[in-house]
GROMACS .gro file of C-alpha atoms in nm:
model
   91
    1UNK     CA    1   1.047  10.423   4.102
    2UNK     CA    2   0.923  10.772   4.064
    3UNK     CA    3   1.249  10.927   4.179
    4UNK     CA    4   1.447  10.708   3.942
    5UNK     CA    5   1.239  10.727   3.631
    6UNK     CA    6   1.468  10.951   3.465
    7UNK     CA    7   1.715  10.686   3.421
    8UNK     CA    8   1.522  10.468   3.235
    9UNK     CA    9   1.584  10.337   2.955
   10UNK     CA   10   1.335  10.295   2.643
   11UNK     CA   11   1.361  10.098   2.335
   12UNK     CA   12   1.269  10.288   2.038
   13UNK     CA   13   0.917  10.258   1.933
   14UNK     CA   14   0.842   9.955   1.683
   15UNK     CA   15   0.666  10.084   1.362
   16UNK     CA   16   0.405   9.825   1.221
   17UNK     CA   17   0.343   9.824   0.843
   18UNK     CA   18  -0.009   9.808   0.747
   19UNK     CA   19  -0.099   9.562   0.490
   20UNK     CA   20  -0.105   9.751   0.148
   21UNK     CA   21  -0.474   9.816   0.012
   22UNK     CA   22  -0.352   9.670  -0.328
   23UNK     CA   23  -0.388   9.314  -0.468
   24UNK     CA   24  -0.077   9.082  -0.378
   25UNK     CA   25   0.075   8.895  -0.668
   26UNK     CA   26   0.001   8.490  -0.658
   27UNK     CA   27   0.331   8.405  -0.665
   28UNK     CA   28   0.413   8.658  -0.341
   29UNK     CA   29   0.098   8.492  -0.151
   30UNK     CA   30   0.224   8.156  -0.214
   31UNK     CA   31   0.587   8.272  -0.082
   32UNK     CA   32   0.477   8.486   0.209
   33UNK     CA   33   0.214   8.141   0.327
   34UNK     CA   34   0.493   7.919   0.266
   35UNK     CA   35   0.707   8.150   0.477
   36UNK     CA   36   0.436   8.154   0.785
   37UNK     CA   37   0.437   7.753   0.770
   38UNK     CA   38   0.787   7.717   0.809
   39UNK     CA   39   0.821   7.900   1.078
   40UNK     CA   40   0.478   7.790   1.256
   41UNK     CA   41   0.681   7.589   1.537
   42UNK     CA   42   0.578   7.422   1.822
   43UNK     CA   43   0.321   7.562   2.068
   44UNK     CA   44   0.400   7.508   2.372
   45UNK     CA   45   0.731   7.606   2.535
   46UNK     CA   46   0.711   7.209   2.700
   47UNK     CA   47   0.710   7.127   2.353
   48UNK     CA   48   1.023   7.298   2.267
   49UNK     CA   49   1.215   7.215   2.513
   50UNK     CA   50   1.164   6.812   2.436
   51UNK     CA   51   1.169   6.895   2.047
   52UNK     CA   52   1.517   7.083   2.158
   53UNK     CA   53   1.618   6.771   2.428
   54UNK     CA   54   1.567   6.501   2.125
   55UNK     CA   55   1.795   6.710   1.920
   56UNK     CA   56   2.076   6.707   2.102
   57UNK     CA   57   2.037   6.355   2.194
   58UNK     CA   58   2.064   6.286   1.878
   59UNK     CA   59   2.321   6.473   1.786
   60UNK     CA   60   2.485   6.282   2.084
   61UNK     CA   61   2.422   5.947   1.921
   62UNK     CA   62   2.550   6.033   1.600
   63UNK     CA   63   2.883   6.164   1.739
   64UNK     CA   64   2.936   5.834   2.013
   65UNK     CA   65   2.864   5.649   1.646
   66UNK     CA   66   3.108   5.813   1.435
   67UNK     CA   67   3.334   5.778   1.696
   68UNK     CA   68   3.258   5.391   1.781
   69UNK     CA   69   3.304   5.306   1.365
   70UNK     CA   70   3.618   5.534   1.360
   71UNK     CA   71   3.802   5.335   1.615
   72UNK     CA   72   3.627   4.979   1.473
   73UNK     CA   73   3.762   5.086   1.155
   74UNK     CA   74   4.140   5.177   1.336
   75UNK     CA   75   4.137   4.814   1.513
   76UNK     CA   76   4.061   4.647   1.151
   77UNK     CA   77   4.368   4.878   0.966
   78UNK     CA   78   4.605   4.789   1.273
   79UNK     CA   79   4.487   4.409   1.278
   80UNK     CA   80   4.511   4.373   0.905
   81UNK     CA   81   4.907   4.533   0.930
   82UNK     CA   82   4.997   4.229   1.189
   83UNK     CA   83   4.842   3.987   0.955
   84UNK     CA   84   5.082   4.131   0.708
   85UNK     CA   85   5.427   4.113   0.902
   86UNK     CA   86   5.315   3.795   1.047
   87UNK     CA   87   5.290   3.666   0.696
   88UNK     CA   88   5.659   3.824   0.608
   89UNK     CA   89   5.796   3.733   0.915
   90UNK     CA   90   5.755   3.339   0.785
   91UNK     CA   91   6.016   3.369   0.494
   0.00000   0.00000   0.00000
């Protein structure tokens, strides 16, 4: 590692802004705590990946759904057309 340390590669440094000295405005507080709690997730990384797992699961569900009523709604529109020419088809 010594011989190769040369090629590293380093991120630039990070700079970290100190909270100002001054008094924060009420309204900025509220925003800024509001901000923090929305973003506050889950823990642990367990966590995540079930919160993540029921997701998509239920994204699953609501797509074989739309599908399923979709084609219900198809086999009603083609079954109400024979209804029709089988009413015509009479005369």
């Amino acid at each position: 590692m010594l011989k190769n340390v040369h090629k590293l590669k380093l991120s630039p440094s990070v700079k970290i802004d100190k909270n100002k000295e001054g008094k924060i405005d009420s309204k900025r507080m509220q925003r800024q705590i509001k901000r923090q709690l929305e973003n506050k997730g889950i823990g642990a990384k367990a966590q995540q990946a079930l919160k993540l797992q029921l997701e998509q699961s239920k994204n699953e569900r609501k797509i074989k759904r739309r599908l399923q009523k979709d084609f219900e709604k198809e086999q009603k529109f083609v079954l109400r057309q024979d209804k029709k020419k089988a009413k015509h088809k009479g005369r």
